[in-house]
């Protein structure tokens, strides 16, 4: 059983990975690793350059006789997510990652390992160095800040790349090709409010909490409840049988998360309290039965808060607001017609905040089809305008529309079957990837993403499967020969 990385195969790939994890490269601090790649390329006499944002590009000429092949780009991101367990003393700005072999896997001691995307980078360095490979003209693109904002991909200048086929090495499941991703964009909505003094000074907080939440793209098709939508539904249902005044509505805290909790502060006169409490309870019980398979820890509370003179929404404004939030779409809008598991379009009602003169609502919408993204944002705009509110559609990032007719996909599928005797899986993800942005900047770029098997990236439990790294390298080098 090997005890250190240098004993693993392929040895030159692991040698580069062992070096990479000694160089700090948290998102936003990729310069030292970029410097290393540049100097390594120069040592090999390969042309290398860095653009203004910090992306590094290295070119390697074709092996003799393969000069006329269309160029191939190998791409990975320089940054890693830096997370550690609270009981671990580790300074990501200077300490090397302590990798260890555990059975069939490599992991780090209490920190993220950076196999995402360090293995992909190591494969690039190994391919730069290896003179035994057969290939056409190659470029190696190392991007910055993928993890926190896709910044490097966003800032690539047109003309920076020559190749027309791109292999993104940032996937996490061996034997699966990723061929698409979602684009996304946020909408910020301002619902104007008018207030009046509350009739009662008895204030209560109605709160929905304990929901599962999750990622607004990857978990949007899991049937989870949205705390803001539930809260507003409870209030809207109760409004027909009970009297209360809404002072504020609050919920959600991240644009890319399904809201897990939301609450309203209400004014309710003592004589109305029993009816209101009963209506909320009835409504919540109905809802929790509806969601019982998924939201097993859903809770609600209706509790007195300190008495104070407050200003609630006027009756018309309250009715208008509840109707508006109820009518705003949330969840899966469409599944992909050919890739059955793939959410094509979705929207997340992410945040609601009460200000002095307006209520702010933020929605984030995703789709792998640009026109479907626009269509769903138009629905948000239409509902907003009907409610007399204002919408500010923020600029988003482009998607990568799956192309099942891609020549690159056909070649790699056939090669995979020939190499491993089984079919590769083909998927797309309902989240943003660098390929979406690169594809928009370089129209016609044929792209595919693959990598070795990794589990729990972005957390200290991150680990990478050793055998899958060896097969990943085998497949990558076979791919270069096939395309060369
Ligand atoms: Zn990654």
Tab-separated table of C-alpha atoms and ligand atoms in Angstrom:
chain	number	residue	atom	x	y	z
A	1	UNK	CA	0.000	0.000	0.000
A	2	UNK	CA	1.583	3.335	-1.056
A	3	UNK	CA	2.089	5.770	1.788
A	4	UNK	CA	2.943	8.942	-0.043
A	5	UNK	CA	1.747	10.648	-3.205
A	6	UNK	CA	4.974	10.062	-5.135
A	7	UNK	CA	4.272	6.312	-5.081
A	8	UNK	CA	0.923	6.720	-6.863
A	9	UNK	CA	0.366	6.299	-10.589
A	10	UNK	CA	0.633	8.082	-12.946
A	11	UNK	CA	3.662	9.317	-11.060
A	12	UNK	CA	4.259	12.554	-13.002
A	13	UNK	CA	0.639	13.679	-12.508
A	14	UNK	CA	0.838	13.008	-8.753
A	15	UNK	CA	4.252	14.694	-8.585
A	16	UNK	CA	2.672	17.880	-9.949
A	17	UNK	CA	-0.307	17.575	-7.618
A	18	UNK	CA	2.033	17.169	-4.633
A	19	UNK	CA	3.789	20.385	-5.700
A	20	UNK	CA	0.549	22.322	-6.334
A	21	UNK	CA	-0.743	21.686	-2.802
A	22	UNK	CA	2.395	23.252	-1.322
A	23	UNK	CA	1.600	26.571	-3.079
A	24	UNK	CA	-1.186	28.688	-1.543
A	25	UNK	CA	-4.039	29.209	-4.015
A	26	UNK	CA	-7.275	30.105	-2.282
A	27	UNK	CA	-9.742	31.996	-4.482
A	28	UNK	CA	-8.474	35.544	-4.952
A	29	UNK	CA	-4.914	34.509	-4.094
A	30	UNK	CA	-3.943	32.511	-7.176
A	31	UNK	CA	-0.901	34.586	-8.135
A	32	UNK	CA	1.783	32.315	-6.607
A	33	UNK	CA	0.353	29.282	-8.405
A	34	UNK	CA	0.041	31.273	-11.651
A	35	UNK	CA	3.715	32.278	-11.239
A	36	UNK	CA	4.648	28.647	-10.778
A	37	UNK	CA	2.800	27.554	-13.944
A	38	UNK	CA	4.469	30.364	-15.940
A	39	UNK	CA	7.948	29.462	-14.768
A	40	UNK	CA	7.330	25.748	-15.311
A	41	UNK	CA	6.189	26.452	-18.906
A	42	UNK	CA	9.213	28.669	-19.527
A	43	UNK	CA	11.480	25.888	-18.254
A	44	UNK	CA	9.956	23.650	-20.940
A	45	UNK	CA	10.473	26.368	-23.589
A	46	UNK	CA	6.717	26.675	-24.107
A	47	UNK	CA	5.103	30.020	-24.959
A	48	UNK	CA	3.212	31.302	-21.923
A	49	UNK	CA	1.367	34.482	-21.044
A	50	UNK	CA	-0.810	35.925	-18.306
A	51	UNK	CA	-3.738	38.262	-18.984
A	52	UNK	CA	-4.756	41.283	-16.881
A	53	UNK	CA	-7.031	39.349	-14.554
A	54	UNK	CA	-4.433	36.616	-13.923
A	55	UNK	CA	-5.494	33.811	-16.286
A	56	UNK	CA	-2.473	31.920	-17.608
A	57	UNK	CA	-2.254	30.459	-21.116
A	58	UNK	CA	0.457	28.057	-22.242
A	59	UNK	CA	0.818	26.805	-25.827
A	60	UNK	CA	2.436	23.553	-26.845
A	61	UNK	CA	3.131	22.861	-30.527
A	62	UNK	CA	1.750	19.744	-32.186
A	63	UNK	CA	3.850	16.600	-32.386
A	64	UNK	CA	5.411	16.428	-35.872
A	65	UNK	CA	2.892	15.358	-38.513
A	66	UNK	CA	-0.119	16.586	-36.466
A	67	UNK	CA	0.216	20.325	-37.082
A	68	UNK	CA	-2.915	20.634	-39.200
A	69	UNK	CA	-5.312	19.258	-36.569
A	70	UNK	CA	-7.746	21.760	-35.063
A	71	UNK	CA	-6.403	23.128	-31.774
A	72	UNK	CA	-7.429	21.621	-28.451
A	73	UNK	CA	-7.612	23.575	-25.196
A	74	UNK	CA	-7.191	21.884	-21.810
A	75	UNK	CA	-8.702	24.005	-19.077
A	76	UNK	CA	-8.818	24.094	-15.311
A	77	UNK	CA	-9.122	26.714	-12.571
A	78	UNK	CA	-6.183	27.833	-10.438
A	79	UNK	CA	-8.167	28.575	-7.281
A	80	UNK	CA	-9.483	26.300	-4.574
A	81	UNK	CA	-12.080	26.622	-1.839
A	82	UNK	CA	-10.233	26.948	1.483
A	83	UNK	CA	-12.212	25.359	4.307
A	84	UNK	CA	-10.963	23.665	7.455
A	85	UNK	CA	-12.360	21.944	10.494
A	86	UNK	CA	-12.523	24.246	13.509
A	87	UNK	CA	-10.092	22.087	15.514
A	88	UNK	CA	-7.358	22.290	12.875
A	89	UNK	CA	-4.604	24.920	12.979
A	90	UNK	CA	-3.916	25.717	9.342
A	91	UNK	CA	-3.050	28.971	7.604
A	92	UNK	CA	-4.078	28.627	3.967
A	93	UNK	CA	-2.027	31.723	3.087
A	94	UNK	CA	1.237	29.911	3.803
A	95	UNK	CA	0.853	26.344	5.053
A	96	UNK	CA	1.053	23.466	2.559
A	97	UNK	CA	-1.985	21.165	2.432
A	98	UNK	CA	-1.234	17.912	4.277
A	99	UNK	CA	-2.420	15.181	1.928
A	100	UNK	CA	-2.709	11.585	3.065
A	101	UNK	CA	-3.628	8.300	1.449
A	102	UNK	CA	-6.567	6.487	3.013
A	103	UNK	CA	-7.248	3.212	1.222
A	104	UNK	CA	-8.344	4.009	-2.326
A	105	UNK	CA	-8.583	7.747	-1.678
A	106	UNK	CA	-6.428	10.819	-1.109
A	107	UNK	CA	-7.659	13.420	1.349
A	108	UNK	CA	-6.251	16.235	3.471
A	109	UNK	CA	-5.801	16.415	7.236
A	110	UNK	CA	-8.799	18.500	8.316
A	111	UNK	CA	-8.820	20.880	5.349
A	112	UNK	CA	-10.061	20.954	1.805
A	113	UNK	CA	-7.626	19.041	-0.394
A	114	UNK	CA	-7.864	21.150	-3.528
A	115	UNK	CA	-8.226	18.117	-5.785
A	116	UNK	CA	-10.910	20.424	-7.193
A	117	UNK	CA	-9.246	21.553	-9.462
A	118	UNK	CA	-5.650	20.574	-8.519
A	119	UNK	CA	-5.882	17.178	-10.232
A	120	UNK	CA	-7.012	18.868	-13.457
A	121	UNK	CA	-4.124	21.346	-13.184
A	122	UNK	CA	-1.655	18.543	-12.479
A	123	UNK	CA	-2.874	16.745	-15.592
A	124	UNK	CA	-2.237	19.928	-17.600
A	125	UNK	CA	1.316	20.255	-16.243
A	126	UNK	CA	1.974	16.567	-16.897
A	127	UNK	CA	0.692	16.916	-20.474
A	128	UNK	CA	2.863	20.021	-20.990
A	129	UNK	CA	5.918	18.118	-19.834
A	130	UNK	CA	5.319	14.700	-21.399
A	131	UNK	CA	7.126	14.430	-24.770
A	132	UNK	CA	5.841	10.914	-25.420
A	133	UNK	CA	2.272	12.108	-26.095
A	134	UNK	CA	0.795	12.422	-29.572
A	135	UNK	CA	-1.379	15.483	-30.176
A	136	UNK	CA	-2.288	18.423	-32.389
A	137	UNK	CA	-1.661	22.049	-31.323
A	138	UNK	CA	-2.458	22.377	-27.606
A	139	UNK	CA	-3.298	25.268	-25.346
A	140	UNK	CA	-3.534	25.068	-21.568
A	141	UNK	CA	-5.844	27.599	-19.973
A	142	UNK	CA	-5.568	28.197	-16.211
A	143	UNK	CA	-8.339	30.494	-14.980
A	144	UNK	CA	-8.580	32.453	-11.733
A	145	UNK	CA	-11.390	32.695	-9.209
A	146	UNK	CA	-13.786	30.100	-10.532
A	147	UNK	CA	-15.131	29.280	-7.105
A	148	UNK	CA	-16.349	32.660	-5.944
A	149	UNK	CA	-17.431	34.409	-9.117
A	150	UNK	CA	-16.224	32.747	-12.327
A	151	UNK	CA	-14.143	35.930	-12.582
A	152	UNK	CA	-11.299	34.569	-14.714
A	153	UNK	CA	-13.633	33.100	-17.339
A	154	UNK	CA	-15.692	36.303	-17.310
A	155	UNK	CA	-12.668	38.492	-18.020
A	156	UNK	CA	-11.016	36.450	-20.792
A	157	UNK	CA	-10.460	38.686	-23.788
A	158	UNK	CA	-11.809	37.677	-27.167
A	159	UNK	CA	-8.960	36.288	-29.272
A	160	UNK	CA	-7.070	34.942	-26.234
A	161	UNK	CA	-7.695	31.350	-27.359
A	162	UNK	CA	-6.883	29.842	-30.753
A	163	UNK	CA	-8.253	26.305	-30.373
A	164	UNK	CA	-11.820	25.367	-31.286
A	165	UNK	CA	-12.248	22.352	-28.995
A	166	UNK	CA	-12.096	22.638	-25.232
A	167	UNK	CA	-11.646	19.944	-22.602
A	168	UNK	CA	-12.631	21.296	-19.199
A	169	UNK	CA	-11.019	19.095	-16.519
A	170	UNK	CA	-13.206	20.236	-13.617
A	171	UNK	CA	-15.792	17.432	-13.346
A	172	UNK	CA	-16.150	15.129	-10.368
A	173	UNK	CA	-17.497	11.838	-11.600
A	174	UNK	CA	-15.419	9.368	-13.548
A	175	UNK	CA	-17.112	8.067	-16.678
A	176	UNK	CA	-19.488	11.000	-16.959
A	177	UNK	CA	-19.240	13.761	-19.544
A	178	UNK	CA	-20.754	17.102	-18.659
A	179	UNK	CA	-22.060	18.876	-21.750
A	180	UNK	CA	-24.159	21.739	-20.435
A	181	UNK	CA	-24.857	24.094	-17.581
A	182	UNK	CA	-27.327	26.745	-16.574
A	183	UNK	CA	-27.010	30.463	-17.096
A	184	UNK	CA	-28.463	32.645	-14.416
A	185	UNK	CA	-29.554	36.115	-13.513
A	186	UNK	CA	-31.053	37.862	-10.502
A	187	UNK	CA	-33.982	40.249	-10.367
A	188	UNK	CA	-34.294	42.839	-7.610
A	189	UNK	CA	-37.834	43.928	-6.931
A	190	UNK	CA	-39.072	46.897	-4.935
A	191	UNK	CA	-42.702	46.758	-3.791
A	192	UNK	CA	-43.737	50.217	-2.531
A	193	UNK	CA	-45.590	50.209	0.784
A	194	UNK	CA	-47.833	52.618	2.631
A	195	UNK	CA	-48.143	52.437	6.373
A	196	UNK	CA	-50.524	53.444	9.101
A	197	UNK	CA	-50.449	53.227	12.896
A	198	UNK	CA	-51.426	49.771	14.055
A	199	UNK	CA	-54.848	49.410	15.657
A	200	UNK	CA	-53.339	47.247	18.404
A	201	UNK	CA	-49.982	47.559	20.079
A	202	UNK	CA	-49.818	43.813	20.678
A	203	UNK	CA	-47.160	42.453	18.365
A	204	UNK	CA	-46.511	38.829	17.461
A	205	UNK	CA	-43.986	36.984	15.382
A	206	UNK	CA	-45.196	34.266	13.052
A	207	UNK	CA	-42.232	32.198	11.937
A	208	UNK	CA	-41.729	29.253	9.598
A	209	UNK	CA	-38.416	27.457	10.092
A	210	UNK	CA	-36.561	24.128	10.071
A	211	UNK	CA	-36.847	23.689	6.313
A	212	UNK	CA	-34.115	21.948	4.334
A	213	UNK	CA	-33.186	24.812	2.016
A	214	UNK	CA	-30.263	23.884	-0.238
A	215	UNK	CA	-28.703	25.141	-3.441
A	216	UNK	CA	-31.107	27.074	-5.597
A	217	UNK	CA	-29.954	25.250	-8.728
A	218	UNK	CA	-28.825	21.770	-7.755
A	219	UNK	CA	-31.607	21.187	-5.188
A	220	UNK	CA	-34.471	23.019	-6.871
A	221	UNK	CA	-36.072	19.782	-8.119
A	222	UNK	CA	-36.013	18.038	-4.722
A	223	UNK	CA	-39.542	19.089	-3.786
A	224	UNK	CA	-38.350	21.273	-0.911
A	225	UNK	CA	-40.494	24.066	0.446
A	226	UNK	CA	-39.639	27.764	0.245
A	227	UNK	CA	-40.084	29.359	3.687
A	228	UNK	CA	-41.091	32.738	2.233
A	229	UNK	CA	-43.750	31.209	0.018
A	230	UNK	CA	-45.092	29.093	2.907
A	231	UNK	CA	-45.260	32.048	5.271
A	232	UNK	CA	-47.103	34.183	2.752
A	233	UNK	CA	-49.482	31.352	1.938
A	234	UNK	CA	-50.310	30.948	5.638
A	235	UNK	CA	-50.963	34.680	5.965
A	236	UNK	CA	-53.002	34.837	2.774
A	237	UNK	CA	-55.138	31.850	3.767
A	238	UNK	CA	-55.684	33.239	7.260
A	239	UNK	CA	-56.594	36.671	5.953
A	240	UNK	CA	-60.057	35.464	4.950
A	241	UNK	CA	-60.974	34.350	8.470
A	242	UNK	CA	-58.850	36.443	10.841
A	243	UNK	CA	-57.844	40.045	11.344
A	244	UNK	CA	-54.217	40.990	11.760
A	245	UNK	CA	-51.887	43.640	10.404
A	246	UNK	CA	-48.516	42.947	8.786
A	247	UNK	CA	-45.691	45.114	10.165
A	248	UNK	CA	-42.859	43.387	8.300
A	249	UNK	CA	-41.901	40.309	6.334
A	250	UNK	CA	-38.369	38.867	6.416
A	251	UNK	CA	-36.864	35.696	5.005
A	252	UNK	CA	-33.983	34.078	3.140
A	253	UNK	CA	-30.389	35.318	3.220
A	254	UNK	CA	-28.578	34.124	0.102
A	255	UNK	CA	-29.411	34.546	-3.544
A	256	UNK	CA	-28.340	31.026	-4.406
A	257	UNK	CA	-30.092	29.243	-1.536
A	258	UNK	CA	-33.681	28.104	-1.143
A	259	UNK	CA	-34.957	30.055	1.909
A	260	UNK	CA	-35.028	27.912	5.054
A	261	UNK	CA	-36.818	30.348	7.320
A	262	UNK	CA	-39.056	33.378	7.143
A	263	UNK	CA	-41.090	35.396	9.607
A	264	UNK	CA	-43.616	38.174	9.815
A	265	UNK	CA	-44.240	40.616	12.630
A	266	UNK	CA	-47.967	41.106	13.014
A	267	UNK	CA	-50.179	43.358	15.118
A	268	UNK	CA	-53.206	41.543	16.443
A	269	UNK	CA	-55.833	42.819	18.910
A	270	UNK	CA	-56.582	40.532	21.915
A	271	UNK	CA	-60.100	39.867	20.645
A	272	UNK	CA	-58.751	38.637	17.307
A	273	UNK	CA	-55.934	36.540	18.667
A	274	UNK	CA	-57.726	33.229	19.002
A	275	UNK	CA	-59.082	33.300	15.433
A	276	UNK	CA	-55.713	34.281	13.984
A	277	UNK	CA	-53.773	31.627	15.917
A	278	UNK	CA	-56.286	28.949	14.885
A	279	UNK	CA	-56.125	29.982	11.237
A	280	UNK	CA	-52.301	29.899	11.184
A	281	UNK	CA	-52.258	26.489	12.834
A	282	UNK	CA	-54.836	25.056	10.408
A	283	UNK	CA	-52.913	26.332	7.454
A	284	UNK	CA	-49.509	25.128	8.708
A	285	UNK	CA	-50.836	21.634	9.509
A	286	UNK	CA	-52.254	21.310	6.023
A	287	UNK	CA	-48.950	22.412	4.507
A	288	UNK	CA	-46.789	20.133	6.642
A	289	UNK	CA	-48.935	17.162	5.619
A	290	UNK	CA	-48.420	18.200	2.015
A	291	UNK	CA	-44.621	18.274	2.439
A	292	UNK	CA	-44.289	15.450	4.968
A	293	UNK	CA	-42.045	13.291	2.762
A	294	UNK	CA	-39.416	16.015	2.380
A	295	UNK	CA	-39.724	18.678	5.076
A	296	UNK	CA	-39.626	16.384	8.086
A	297	UNK	CA	-38.371	19.090	10.477
A	298	UNK	CA	-40.653	21.959	9.373
A	299	UNK	CA	-41.869	24.068	12.281
A	300	UNK	CA	-43.870	27.188	12.860
A	301	UNK	CA	-44.201	29.429	15.868
A	302	UNK	CA	-46.590	32.236	16.752
A	303	UNK	CA	-45.245	34.173	19.714
A	304	UNK	CA	-45.742	37.456	21.442
A	305	UNK	CA	-42.934	39.964	20.977
A	306	UNK	CA	-42.505	43.193	22.895
A	307	UNK	CA	-45.371	45.630	22.694
A	308	UNK	CA	-44.590	48.787	20.892
A	309	UNK	CA	-46.277	51.363	18.784
A	310	UNK	CA	-45.756	50.174	15.276
A	311	UNK	CA	-46.708	51.105	11.775
A	312	UNK	CA	-48.268	48.328	9.768
A	313	UNK	CA	-49.085	48.157	6.088
A	314	UNK	CA	-52.453	49.606	5.153
A	315	UNK	CA	-55.124	46.973	4.468
A	316	UNK	CA	-54.903	47.469	0.685
A	317	UNK	CA	-51.143	47.348	0.712
A	318	UNK	CA	-51.108	44.190	2.832
A	319	UNK	CA	-53.549	42.443	0.517
A	320	UNK	CA	-51.584	43.551	-2.543
A	321	UNK	CA	-48.275	42.368	-1.097
A	322	UNK	CA	-49.540	38.937	-0.062
A	323	UNK	CA	-51.172	38.413	-3.462
A	324	UNK	CA	-47.982	39.509	-5.178
A	325	UNK	CA	-45.624	37.184	-3.312
A	326	UNK	CA	-48.114	34.337	-3.678
A	327	UNK	CA	-48.260	34.865	-7.446
A	328	UNK	CA	-44.496	35.123	-7.950
A	329	UNK	CA	-43.161	31.918	-9.495
A	330	UNK	CA	-40.756	29.712	-7.547
A	331	UNK	CA	-39.270	26.302	-8.358
A	332	UNK	CA	-38.822	24.230	-11.499
A	333	UNK	CA	-40.262	25.914	-14.572
A	334	UNK	CA	-39.273	23.279	-17.151
A	335	UNK	CA	-37.374	20.008	-17.419
A	336	UNK	CA	-35.118	19.392	-20.417
A	337	UNK	CA	-37.083	17.618	-23.170
A	338	UNK	CA	-34.297	15.138	-24.034
A	339	UNK	CA	-32.102	14.877	-20.905
A	340	UNK	CA	-34.781	13.614	-18.544
A	341	UNK	CA	-32.980	14.295	-15.264
A	342	UNK	CA	-31.984	17.835	-16.128
A	343	UNK	CA	-33.822	20.884	-14.873
A	344	UNK	CA	-33.779	23.241	-17.839
A	345	UNK	CA	-35.291	26.325	-16.242
A	346	UNK	CA	-36.025	27.304	-12.638
A	347	UNK	CA	-36.467	30.333	-10.476
A	348	UNK	CA	-35.809	30.841	-6.761
A	349	UNK	CA	-37.650	33.420	-4.693
A	350	UNK	CA	-34.611	33.923	-2.497
A	351	UNK	CA	-34.924	36.900	-0.167
A	352	UNK	CA	-37.546	39.267	1.229
A	353	UNK	CA	-36.693	42.301	3.367
A	354	UNK	CA	-38.874	45.078	4.747
A	355	UNK	CA	-37.598	48.635	4.463
A	356	UNK	CA	-39.142	51.940	5.406
A	357	UNK	CA	-41.006	52.649	2.218
A	358	UNK	CA	-40.623	49.461	0.249
A	359	UNK	CA	-40.316	45.726	0.485
A	360	UNK	CA	-37.350	44.291	-1.348
A	361	UNK	CA	-37.544	40.883	-2.991
A	362	UNK	CA	-34.717	39.084	-4.788
A	363	UNK	CA	-35.266	36.237	-7.220
A	364	UNK	CA	-32.587	34.221	-8.979
A	365	UNK	CA	-33.473	32.493	-12.228
A	366	UNK	CA	-31.503	29.812	-14.104
A	367	UNK	CA	-31.746	28.081	-17.448
A	368	UNK	CA	-29.478	26.263	-19.861
A	369	UNK	CA	-31.459	27.923	-22.677
A	370	UNK	CA	-30.878	31.668	-22.943
A	371	UNK	CA	-34.307	32.445	-24.397
A	372	UNK	CA	-36.054	30.403	-21.686
A	373	UNK	CA	-34.117	32.351	-19.038
A	374	UNK	CA	-35.333	35.591	-20.594
A	375	UNK	CA	-38.905	34.286	-20.839
A	376	UNK	CA	-38.999	33.414	-17.137
A	377	UNK	CA	-37.528	36.766	-16.187
A	378	UNK	CA	-40.258	38.363	-18.286
A	379	UNK	CA	-42.868	36.490	-16.229
A	380	UNK	CA	-41.308	37.950	-13.049
A	381	UNK	CA	-41.459	41.374	-14.656
A	382	UNK	CA	-45.093	40.943	-15.705
A	383	UNK	CA	-46.222	39.847	-12.235
A	384	UNK	CA	-44.222	42.678	-10.681
A	385	UNK	CA	-45.781	45.271	-12.964
A	386	UNK	CA	-49.282	43.943	-12.314
A	387	UNK	CA	-48.607	44.462	-8.613
A	388	UNK	CA	-47.470	48.052	-9.169
A	389	UNK	CA	-43.907	47.243	-8.097
A	390	UNK	CA	-40.591	47.928	-9.806
A	391	UNK	CA	-38.094	45.362	-11.061
A	392	UNK	CA	-34.393	45.809	-11.694
A	393	UNK	CA	-33.144	42.907	-13.828
A	394	UNK	CA	-29.452	42.419	-13.037
A	395	UNK	CA	-27.035	41.263	-15.700
A	396	UNK	CA	-26.382	37.545	-15.371
A	397	UNK	CA	-24.042	34.899	-16.706
A	398	UNK	CA	-24.639	32.766	-19.786
A	399	UNK	CA	-25.540	29.087	-19.846
A	400	UNK	CA	-24.099	26.277	-21.905
A	401	UNK	CA	-26.821	24.688	-23.954
A	402	UNK	CA	-26.300	20.915	-24.238
A	403	UNK	CA	-25.454	19.959	-27.799
A	404	UNK	CA	-26.229	16.281	-28.221
A	405	UNK	CA	-24.998	16.534	-31.840
A	406	UNK	CA	-21.511	17.752	-30.820
A	407	UNK	CA	-18.717	16.149	-32.872
A	408	UNK	CA	-16.411	16.243	-29.833
A	409	UNK	CA	-19.020	14.402	-27.743
A	410	UNK	CA	-19.456	11.716	-30.413
A	411	UNK	CA	-15.662	11.193	-30.630
A	412	UNK	CA	-15.186	10.990	-26.862
A	413	UNK	CA	-18.145	8.657	-26.342
A	414	UNK	CA	-16.820	6.279	-28.963
A	415	UNK	CA	-13.283	6.495	-27.548
A	416	UNK	CA	-14.513	5.883	-24.001
A	417	UNK	CA	-16.354	2.755	-25.069
A	418	UNK	CA	-13.350	1.503	-27.008
A	419	UNK	CA	-11.020	2.168	-24.048
A	420	UNK	CA	-13.092	0.925	-21.118
A	421	UNK	CA	-15.674	-1.348	-22.753
A	422	UNK	CA	-18.657	0.582	-21.418
A	423	UNK	CA	-20.725	3.651	-22.193
A	424	UNK	CA	-19.912	6.990	-20.593
A	425	UNK	CA	-22.749	8.912	-18.970
A	426	UNK	CA	-23.750	12.281	-20.423
A	427	UNK	CA	-25.146	14.954	-18.127
A	428	UNK	CA	-25.684	18.670	-17.784
A	429	UNK	CA	-25.892	20.584	-14.504
A	430	UNK	CA	-28.367	23.171	-13.322
A	431	UNK	CA	-25.656	25.509	-12.039
A	432	UNK	CA	-23.062	27.834	-13.536
A	433	UNK	CA	-19.782	26.523	-15.013
A	434	UNK	CA	-16.882	28.266	-16.720
A	435	UNK	CA	-17.790	26.595	-20.027
A	436	UNK	CA	-20.998	28.640	-20.194
A	437	UNK	CA	-19.004	31.858	-20.202
A	438	UNK	CA	-16.206	30.611	-22.446
A	439	UNK	CA	-18.757	29.300	-24.958
A	440	UNK	CA	-20.409	32.690	-25.170
A	441	UNK	CA	-17.111	34.479	-25.783
A	442	UNK	CA	-15.869	31.983	-28.336
A	443	UNK	CA	-18.906	31.054	-30.445
A	444	UNK	CA	-18.695	27.622	-31.995
A	445	UNK	CA	-16.259	26.306	-29.356
A	446	UNK	CA	-16.994	22.574	-28.992
A	447	UNK	CA	-16.669	21.783	-25.270
A	448	UNK	CA	-16.872	18.890	-22.880
A	449	UNK	CA	-16.002	18.468	-19.225
A	450	UNK	CA	-14.707	15.364	-17.456
A	451	UNK	CA	-12.507	14.388	-14.536
A	452	UNK	CA	-11.751	11.725	-11.920
A	453	UNK	CA	-14.111	10.841	-9.081
A	454	UNK	CA	-14.153	13.290	-6.177
A	455	UNK	CA	-16.445	13.454	-3.209
A	456	UNK	CA	-17.395	16.375	-0.968
A	457	UNK	CA	-15.384	19.061	-2.768
A	458	UNK	CA	-15.418	22.459	-1.005
A	459	UNK	CA	-15.431	20.772	2.422
A	460	UNK	CA	-12.717	19.285	4.661
A	461	UNK	CA	-14.148	15.864	3.723
A	462	UNK	CA	-13.006	16.345	0.122
A	463	UNK	CA	-11.311	13.241	-1.267
A	464	UNK	CA	-10.299	11.958	-4.671
A	465	UNK	CA	-10.310	8.357	-5.874
A	466	UNK	CA	-6.822	7.152	-6.791
A	467	UNK	CA	-7.768	4.563	-9.413
A	468	UNK	CA	-10.036	7.041	-11.177
A	469	UNK	CA	-7.127	9.505	-11.500
A	470	UNK	CA	-5.084	6.883	-13.339
A	471	UNK	CA	-7.965	6.136	-15.728
A	472	UNK	CA	-8.621	9.892	-16.146
A	473	UNK	CA	-5.018	10.370	-17.324
A	474	UNK	CA	-5.246	7.335	-19.602
A	475	UNK	CA	-8.416	8.703	-21.166
A	476	UNK	CA	-7.106	12.258	-21.435
A	477	UNK	CA	-3.949	11.201	-23.286
A	478	UNK	CA	-5.957	8.880	-25.564
A	479	UNK	CA	-8.277	11.824	-26.276
A	480	UNK	CA	-5.378	14.078	-27.263
A	481	UNK	CA	-4.112	11.409	-29.668
A	482	UNK	CA	-7.598	10.854	-31.087
A	483	UNK	CA	-8.122	14.583	-31.693
A	484	UNK	CA	-4.578	15.156	-32.955
B	1	LIG	ZN1	-13.849	23.153	-9.586
